[in-house]
Each structure stands twice: as structure tokens, then as C-alpha cells.
PDB file of C-alpha atoms in Angstrom:
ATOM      1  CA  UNK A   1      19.064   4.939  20.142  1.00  0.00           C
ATOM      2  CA  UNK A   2      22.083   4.522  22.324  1.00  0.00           C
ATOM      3  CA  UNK A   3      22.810   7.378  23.982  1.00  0.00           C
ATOM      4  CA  UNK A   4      25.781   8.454  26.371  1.00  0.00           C
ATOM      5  CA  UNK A   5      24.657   8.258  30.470  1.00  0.00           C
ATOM      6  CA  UNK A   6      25.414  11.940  31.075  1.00  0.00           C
ATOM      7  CA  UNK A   7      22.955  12.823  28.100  1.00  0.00           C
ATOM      8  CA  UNK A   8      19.923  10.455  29.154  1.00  0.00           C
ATOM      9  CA  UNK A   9      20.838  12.371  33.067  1.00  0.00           C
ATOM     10  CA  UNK A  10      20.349  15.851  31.454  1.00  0.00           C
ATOM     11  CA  UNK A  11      16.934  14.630  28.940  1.00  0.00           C
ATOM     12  CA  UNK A  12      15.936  13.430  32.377  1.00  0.00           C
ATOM     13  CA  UNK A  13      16.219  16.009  33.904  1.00  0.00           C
ATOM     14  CA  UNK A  14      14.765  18.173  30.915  1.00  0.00           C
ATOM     15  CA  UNK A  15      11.770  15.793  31.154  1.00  0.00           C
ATOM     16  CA  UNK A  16      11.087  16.057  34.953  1.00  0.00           C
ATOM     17  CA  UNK A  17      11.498  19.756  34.435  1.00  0.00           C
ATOM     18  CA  UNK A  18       9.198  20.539  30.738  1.00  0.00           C
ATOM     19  CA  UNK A  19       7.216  17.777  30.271  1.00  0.00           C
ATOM     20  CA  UNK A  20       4.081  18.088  32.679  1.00  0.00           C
ATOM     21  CA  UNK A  21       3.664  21.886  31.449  1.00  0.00           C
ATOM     22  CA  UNK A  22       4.473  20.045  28.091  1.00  0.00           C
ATOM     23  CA  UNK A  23       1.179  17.794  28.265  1.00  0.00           C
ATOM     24  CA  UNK A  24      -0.550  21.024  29.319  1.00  0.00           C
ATOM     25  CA  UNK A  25       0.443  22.719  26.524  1.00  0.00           C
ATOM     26  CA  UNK A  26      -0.589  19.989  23.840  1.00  0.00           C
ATOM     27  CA  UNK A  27      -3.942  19.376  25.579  1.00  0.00           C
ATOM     28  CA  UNK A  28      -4.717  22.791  24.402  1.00  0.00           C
ATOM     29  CA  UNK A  29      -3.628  22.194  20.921  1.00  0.00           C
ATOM     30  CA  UNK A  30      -5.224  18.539  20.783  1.00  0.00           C
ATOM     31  CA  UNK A  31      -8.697  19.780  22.385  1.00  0.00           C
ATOM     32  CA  UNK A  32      -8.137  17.529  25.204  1.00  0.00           C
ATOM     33  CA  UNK A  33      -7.049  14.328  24.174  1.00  0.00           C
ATOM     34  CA  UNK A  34      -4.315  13.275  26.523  1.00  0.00           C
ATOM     35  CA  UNK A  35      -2.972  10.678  24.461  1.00  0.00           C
ATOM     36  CA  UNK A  36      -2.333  12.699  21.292  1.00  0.00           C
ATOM     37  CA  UNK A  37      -0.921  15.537  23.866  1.00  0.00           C
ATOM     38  CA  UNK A  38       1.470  12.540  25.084  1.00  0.00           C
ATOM     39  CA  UNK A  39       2.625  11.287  22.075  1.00  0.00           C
ATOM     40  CA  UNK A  40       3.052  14.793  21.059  1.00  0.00           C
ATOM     41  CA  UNK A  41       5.350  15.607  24.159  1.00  0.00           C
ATOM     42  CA  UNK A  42       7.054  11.956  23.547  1.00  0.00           C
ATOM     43  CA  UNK A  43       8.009  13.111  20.166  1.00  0.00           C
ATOM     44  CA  UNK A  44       9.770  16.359  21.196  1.00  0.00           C
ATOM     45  CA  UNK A  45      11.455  14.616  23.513  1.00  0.00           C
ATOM     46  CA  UNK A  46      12.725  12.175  21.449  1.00  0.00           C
ATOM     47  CA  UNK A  47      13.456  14.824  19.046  1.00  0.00           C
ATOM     48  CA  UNK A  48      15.367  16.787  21.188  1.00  0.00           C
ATOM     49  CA  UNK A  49      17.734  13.107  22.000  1.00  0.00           C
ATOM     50  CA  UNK A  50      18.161  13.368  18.478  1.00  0.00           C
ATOM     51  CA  UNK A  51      19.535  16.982  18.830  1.00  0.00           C
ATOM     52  CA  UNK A  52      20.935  16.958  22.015  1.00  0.00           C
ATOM     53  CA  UNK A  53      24.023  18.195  21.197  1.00  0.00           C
ATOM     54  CA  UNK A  54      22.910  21.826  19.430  1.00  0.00           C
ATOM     55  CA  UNK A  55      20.695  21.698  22.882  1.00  0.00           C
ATOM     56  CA  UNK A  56      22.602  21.166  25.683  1.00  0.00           C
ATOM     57  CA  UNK A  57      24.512  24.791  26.240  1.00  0.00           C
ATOM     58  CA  UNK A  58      20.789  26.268  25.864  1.00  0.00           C
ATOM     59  CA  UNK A  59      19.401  28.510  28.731  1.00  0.00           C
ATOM     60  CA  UNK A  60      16.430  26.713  30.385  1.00  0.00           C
ATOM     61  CA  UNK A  61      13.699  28.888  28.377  1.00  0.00           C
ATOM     62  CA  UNK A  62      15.647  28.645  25.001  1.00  0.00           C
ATOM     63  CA  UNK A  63      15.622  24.690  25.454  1.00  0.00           C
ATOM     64  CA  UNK A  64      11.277  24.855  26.891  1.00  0.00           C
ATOM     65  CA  UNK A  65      10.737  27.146  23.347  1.00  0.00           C
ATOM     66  CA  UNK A  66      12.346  24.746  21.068  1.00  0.00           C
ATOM     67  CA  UNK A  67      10.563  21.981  22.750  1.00  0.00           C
ATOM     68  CA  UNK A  68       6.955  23.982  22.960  1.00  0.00           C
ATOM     69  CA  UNK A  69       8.231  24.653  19.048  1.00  0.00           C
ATOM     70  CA  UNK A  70       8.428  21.014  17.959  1.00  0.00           C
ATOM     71  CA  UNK A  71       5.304  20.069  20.098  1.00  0.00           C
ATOM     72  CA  UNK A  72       3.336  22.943  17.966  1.00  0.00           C
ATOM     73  CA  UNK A  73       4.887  21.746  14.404  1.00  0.00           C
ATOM     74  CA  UNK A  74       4.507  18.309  14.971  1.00  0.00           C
ATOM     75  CA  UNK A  75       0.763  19.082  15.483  1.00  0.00           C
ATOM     76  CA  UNK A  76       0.854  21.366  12.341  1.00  0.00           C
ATOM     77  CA  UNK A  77       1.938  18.187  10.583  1.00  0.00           C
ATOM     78  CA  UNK A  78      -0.668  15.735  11.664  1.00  0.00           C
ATOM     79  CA  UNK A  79      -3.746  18.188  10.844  1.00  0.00           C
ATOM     80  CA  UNK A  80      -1.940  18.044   7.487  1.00  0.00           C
ATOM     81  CA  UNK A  81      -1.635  14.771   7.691  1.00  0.00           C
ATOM     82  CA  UNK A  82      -5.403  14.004   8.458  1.00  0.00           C
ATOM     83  CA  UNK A  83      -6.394  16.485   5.826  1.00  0.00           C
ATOM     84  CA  UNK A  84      -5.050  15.209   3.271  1.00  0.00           C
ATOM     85  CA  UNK A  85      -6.408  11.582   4.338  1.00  0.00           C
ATOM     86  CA  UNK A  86      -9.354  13.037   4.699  1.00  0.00           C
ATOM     87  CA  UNK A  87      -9.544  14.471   0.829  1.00  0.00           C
ATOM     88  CA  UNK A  88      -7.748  11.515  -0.432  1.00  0.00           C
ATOM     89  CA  UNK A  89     -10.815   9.633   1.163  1.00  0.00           C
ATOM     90  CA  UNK A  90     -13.657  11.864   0.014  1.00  0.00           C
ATOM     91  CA  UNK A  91     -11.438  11.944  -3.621  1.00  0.00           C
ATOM     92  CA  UNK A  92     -11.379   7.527  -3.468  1.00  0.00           C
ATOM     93  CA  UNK A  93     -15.150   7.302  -2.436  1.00  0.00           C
ATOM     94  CA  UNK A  94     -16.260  10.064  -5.243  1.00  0.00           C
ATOM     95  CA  UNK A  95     -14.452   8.210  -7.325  1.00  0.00           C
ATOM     96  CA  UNK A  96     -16.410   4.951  -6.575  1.00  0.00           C
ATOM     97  CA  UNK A  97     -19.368   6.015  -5.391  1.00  0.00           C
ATOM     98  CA  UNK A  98     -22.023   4.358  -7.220  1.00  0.00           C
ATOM     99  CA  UNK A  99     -20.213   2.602  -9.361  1.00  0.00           C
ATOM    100  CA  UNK A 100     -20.908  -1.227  -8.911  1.00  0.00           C
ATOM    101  CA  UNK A 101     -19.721  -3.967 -11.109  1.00  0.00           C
ATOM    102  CA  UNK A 102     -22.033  -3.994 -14.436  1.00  0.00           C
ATOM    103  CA  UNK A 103     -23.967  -6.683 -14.368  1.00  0.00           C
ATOM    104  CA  UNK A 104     -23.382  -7.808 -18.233  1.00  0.00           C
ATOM    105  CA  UNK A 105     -19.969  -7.665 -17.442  1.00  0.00           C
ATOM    106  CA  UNK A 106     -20.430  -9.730 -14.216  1.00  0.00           C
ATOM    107  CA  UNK A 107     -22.714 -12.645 -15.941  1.00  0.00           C
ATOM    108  CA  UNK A 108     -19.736 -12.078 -19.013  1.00  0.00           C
ATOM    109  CA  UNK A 109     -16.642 -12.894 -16.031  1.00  0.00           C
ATOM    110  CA  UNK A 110     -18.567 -15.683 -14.752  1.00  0.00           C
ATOM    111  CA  UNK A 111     -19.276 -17.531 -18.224  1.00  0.00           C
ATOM    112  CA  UNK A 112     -15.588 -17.045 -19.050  1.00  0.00           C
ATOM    113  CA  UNK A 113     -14.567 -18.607 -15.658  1.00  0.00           C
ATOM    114  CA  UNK A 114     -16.962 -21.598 -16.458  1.00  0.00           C
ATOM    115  CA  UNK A 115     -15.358 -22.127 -19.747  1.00  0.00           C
ATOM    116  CA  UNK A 116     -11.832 -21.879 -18.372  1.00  0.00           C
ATOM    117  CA  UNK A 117     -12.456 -24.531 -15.445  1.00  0.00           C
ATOM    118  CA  UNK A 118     -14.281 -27.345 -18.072  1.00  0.00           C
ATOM    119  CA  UNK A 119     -10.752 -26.521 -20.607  1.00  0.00           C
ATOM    120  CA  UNK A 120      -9.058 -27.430 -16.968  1.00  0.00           C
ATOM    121  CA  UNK A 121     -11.157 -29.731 -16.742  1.00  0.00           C
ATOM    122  CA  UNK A 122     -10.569 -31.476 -19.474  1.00  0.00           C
ATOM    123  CA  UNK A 123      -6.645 -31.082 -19.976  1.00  0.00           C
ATOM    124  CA  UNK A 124      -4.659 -34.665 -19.475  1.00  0.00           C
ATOM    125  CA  UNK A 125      -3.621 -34.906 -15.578  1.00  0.00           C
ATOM    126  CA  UNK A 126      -0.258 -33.678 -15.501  1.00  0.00           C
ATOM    127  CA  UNK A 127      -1.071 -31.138 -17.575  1.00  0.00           C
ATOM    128  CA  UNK A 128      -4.664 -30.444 -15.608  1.00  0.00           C
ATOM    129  CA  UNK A 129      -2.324 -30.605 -12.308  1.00  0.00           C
ATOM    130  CA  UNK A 130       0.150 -28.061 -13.903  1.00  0.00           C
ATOM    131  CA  UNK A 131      -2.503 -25.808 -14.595  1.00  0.00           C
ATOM    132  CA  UNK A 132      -4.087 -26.001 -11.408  1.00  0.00           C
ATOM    133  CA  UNK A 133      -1.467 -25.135  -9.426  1.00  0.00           C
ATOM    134  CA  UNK A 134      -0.167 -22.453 -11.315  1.00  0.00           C
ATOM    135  CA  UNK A 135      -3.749 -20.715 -12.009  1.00  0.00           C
ATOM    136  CA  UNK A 136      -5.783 -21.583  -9.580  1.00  0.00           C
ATOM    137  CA  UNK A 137      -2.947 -22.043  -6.924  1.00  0.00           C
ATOM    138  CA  UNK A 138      -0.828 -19.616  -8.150  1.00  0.00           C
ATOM    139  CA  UNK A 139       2.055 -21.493  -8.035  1.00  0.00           C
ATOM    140  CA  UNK A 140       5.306 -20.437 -10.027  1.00  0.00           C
ATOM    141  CA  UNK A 141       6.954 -22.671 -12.522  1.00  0.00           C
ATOM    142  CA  UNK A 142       9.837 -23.606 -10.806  1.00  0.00           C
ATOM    143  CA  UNK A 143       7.824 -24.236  -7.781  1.00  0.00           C
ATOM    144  CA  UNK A 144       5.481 -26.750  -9.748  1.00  0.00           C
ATOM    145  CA  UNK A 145       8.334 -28.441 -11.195  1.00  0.00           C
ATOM    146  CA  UNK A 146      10.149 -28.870  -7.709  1.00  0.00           C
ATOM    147  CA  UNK A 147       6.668 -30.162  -6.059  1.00  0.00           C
ATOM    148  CA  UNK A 148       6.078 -32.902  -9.410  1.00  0.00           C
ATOM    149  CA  UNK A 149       9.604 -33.435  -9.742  1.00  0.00           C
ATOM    150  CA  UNK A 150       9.778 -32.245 -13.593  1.00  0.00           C
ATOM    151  CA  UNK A 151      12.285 -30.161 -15.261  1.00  0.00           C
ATOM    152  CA  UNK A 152      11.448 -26.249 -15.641  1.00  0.00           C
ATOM    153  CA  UNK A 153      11.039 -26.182 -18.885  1.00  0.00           C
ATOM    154  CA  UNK A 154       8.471 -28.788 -19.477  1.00  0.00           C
ATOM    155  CA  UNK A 155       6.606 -27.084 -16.841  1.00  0.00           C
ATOM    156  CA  UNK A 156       6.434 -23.816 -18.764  1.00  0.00           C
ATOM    157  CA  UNK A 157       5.506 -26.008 -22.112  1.00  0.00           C
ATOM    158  CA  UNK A 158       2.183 -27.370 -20.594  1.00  0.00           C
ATOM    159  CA  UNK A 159       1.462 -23.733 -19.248  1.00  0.00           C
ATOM    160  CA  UNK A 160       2.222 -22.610 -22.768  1.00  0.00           C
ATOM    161  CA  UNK A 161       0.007 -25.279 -24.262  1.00  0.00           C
ATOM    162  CA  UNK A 162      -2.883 -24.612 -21.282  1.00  0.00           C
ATOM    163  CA  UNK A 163      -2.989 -20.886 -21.873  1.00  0.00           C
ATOM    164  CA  UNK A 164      -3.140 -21.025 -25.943  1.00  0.00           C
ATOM    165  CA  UNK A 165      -6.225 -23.248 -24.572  1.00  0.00           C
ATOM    166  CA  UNK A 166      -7.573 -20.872 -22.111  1.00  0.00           C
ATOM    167  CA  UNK A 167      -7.102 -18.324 -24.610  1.00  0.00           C
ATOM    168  CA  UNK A 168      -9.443 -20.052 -26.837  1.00  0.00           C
ATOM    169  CA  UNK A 169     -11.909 -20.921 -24.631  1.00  0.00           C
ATOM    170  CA  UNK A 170     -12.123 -16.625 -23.635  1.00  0.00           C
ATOM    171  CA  UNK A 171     -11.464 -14.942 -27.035  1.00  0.00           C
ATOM    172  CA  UNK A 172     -14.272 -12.374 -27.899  1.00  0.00           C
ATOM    173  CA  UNK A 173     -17.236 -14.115 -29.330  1.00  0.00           C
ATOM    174  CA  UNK A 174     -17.929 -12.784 -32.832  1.00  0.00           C
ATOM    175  CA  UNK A 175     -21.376 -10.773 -32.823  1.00  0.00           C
ATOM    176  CA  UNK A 176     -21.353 -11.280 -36.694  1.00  0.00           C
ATOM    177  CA  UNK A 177     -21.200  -7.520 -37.598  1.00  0.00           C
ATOM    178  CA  UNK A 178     -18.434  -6.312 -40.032  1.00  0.00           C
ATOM    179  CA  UNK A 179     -14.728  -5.637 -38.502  1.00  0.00           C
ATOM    180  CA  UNK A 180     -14.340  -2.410 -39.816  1.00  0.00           C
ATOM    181  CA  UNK A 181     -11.611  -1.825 -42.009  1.00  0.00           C
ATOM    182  CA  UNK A 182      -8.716   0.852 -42.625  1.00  0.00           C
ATOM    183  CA  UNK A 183      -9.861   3.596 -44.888  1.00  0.00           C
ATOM    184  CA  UNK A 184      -6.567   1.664 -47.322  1.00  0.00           C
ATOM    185  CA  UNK A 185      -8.121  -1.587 -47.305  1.00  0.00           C
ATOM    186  CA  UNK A 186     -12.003   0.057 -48.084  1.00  0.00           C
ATOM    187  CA  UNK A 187     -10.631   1.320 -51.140  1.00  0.00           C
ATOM    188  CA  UNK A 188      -9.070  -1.695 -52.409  1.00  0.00           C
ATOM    189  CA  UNK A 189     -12.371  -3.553 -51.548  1.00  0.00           C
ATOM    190  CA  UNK A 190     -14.378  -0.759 -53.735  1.00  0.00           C
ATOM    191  CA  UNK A 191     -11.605  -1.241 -56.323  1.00  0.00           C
TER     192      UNK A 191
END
């Protein structure tokens, strides 16, 4: 913030005047931690740069009140702050809090990976590379197709063709029971 040298002379002067019974009166608020009660007196003062203009025909006391005001609110707002990090933690832990990954559905992820790396696998090479880097790699199409020095387009066919594979290779495996049916297709079945 660029501001006018008569203005940084009278916040200098403000500061040399305020800011050690400033510090003093954030310590109390901050129970003693001198580097919250600086950053809190730092802020007012930077707040009152901002403002300097509905400041400067102040009295002395009118201009220390204002400041003691900001230093006070700005405290307000980081117990607030912490508070509501605080709940937001206790709210993300209860939420996850004994909840570790199933371990059917683990073994399930891990078979499912194995079959997509052996379709990989066993893709031709350009199309194995293709699918590789966009994946594994995470490459995007036009990316792959700068670094192989293909068109676009036949980059996104062999994705195309590798997914419908990888597809495939992950679709739900049938467990043999009966897909149940709309109640409109039962009847015509009894029918």
C-alpha cells in the first residue's frame, strides 16, 4: 500500500505514541502471547492506514479507542475463527472415526487393479503406451498425441477402445442370483 509521506509521518507518529500500551493491551486479551498481541497491534495499525483519512482530524483518545476497538474485534474474530476450526475438526474426525477401509472392498479394489494392469498389459504398444500415459500417467489427450506425435483424435480412439476394455475387465461379476424385475415385467413373466 502506497501511501502519501505526510500520512506514513502521522501513523508514525500514532505508532510511537499507541502501540507499546497497544501490545499491553492485547497481552491481556491473548493470555500472554506476545506474538498474537503483535500481530494483533500490526493489524490495527494497518487497519487504521487503510482508514486514515476518517482518522486523522480525531482527538488523540478518539484515535487510541478506535485502535484498542479493532485490536479487541480482531481478537473476537480469531476465537471465532478457532472455534469453528475446532468443531469443524471434532465434526471431520466424528465423521471418520473408526471407519477404515472394508476389507472386502479393499481385496475387491486390488483384484480390479490386477485385472486392469494385465488388459494394459496386454493391449498392442501404441495402444498399451496410450493407455499408460493417460491412466497411469495421467496424461491428457492432446498431451499424448503431442509427446507420440499422433493426431488428437486417434489418441482419444485407442482411449475409447482401452476403456470399453477396462470396462470389461471391472464390470460386476454376476453372483448368479435373479436380477429382480419391475413389478410390469413380473406380470408378463406370470402371464
Amino acid at each position: 500500500m502506497r501511501l502519501p509521506p505526510e500520512t506514513r509521518r502521522q501513523i508514525a507518529a500514532l505508532w510511537e505514541l499507541e502501540a507499546e500500551w497497544l501490545v499491553r493491551y492485547a497481552m491481556v486479551r491473548t493470555g500472554e502471547d506476545q506474538s498474537a498481541a503483535e500481530d494483533l497491534v500490526q493489524t490495527a495499525f494497518l487497519a487504521a492506514a487503510v482508514q486514515w483519512n476518517s482518522l486523522v482530524d480525531r482527538t488523540d483518545d478518539e484515535r487510541r479507542n478506535w485502535l484498542r476497538s479493532v485490536v479487541h474485534h480482531k481478537w473476537v474474530d480469531g476465537i471465532r475463527r478457532s472455534r469453528k476450526l475446532e468443531r469443524l475438526d471434532m465434526e471431520e474426525r466424528e465423521k471418520y472415526a473408526g471407519r477404515g477401509p472394508d476389507l472386502v472392498d479393499v481385496v475387491l479394489a486390488r483384484a480390479d487393479l490386477e485385472r486392469c494392469l494385465e488388459v494394459i498389459r496386454s493391449l498392442p504398444e501404441r495402444r498399451r503406451q496410450i493407455a499408460v500415459l493417460f491412466f497411469i500417467e495421467q496424461y491428457s489427450a492432446a498431451r499424448i498425441a503431442y509427446l507420440l506425435d499422433l493426431q488428437p483424435s486417434g489418441v482419444r480412439k485407442h482411449i475409447s477402445k482401452a476403456r470399453a476394455l477396462l470396462r470389461e475387465a471391472v464390470k460386476p461379476v454376476d453372483t448368479g442370483e435373479a436380477e429382480e424385475l419391475p413389478p410390469r415385467e413380473q406380470k408378463e413373466e406370470q402371464a
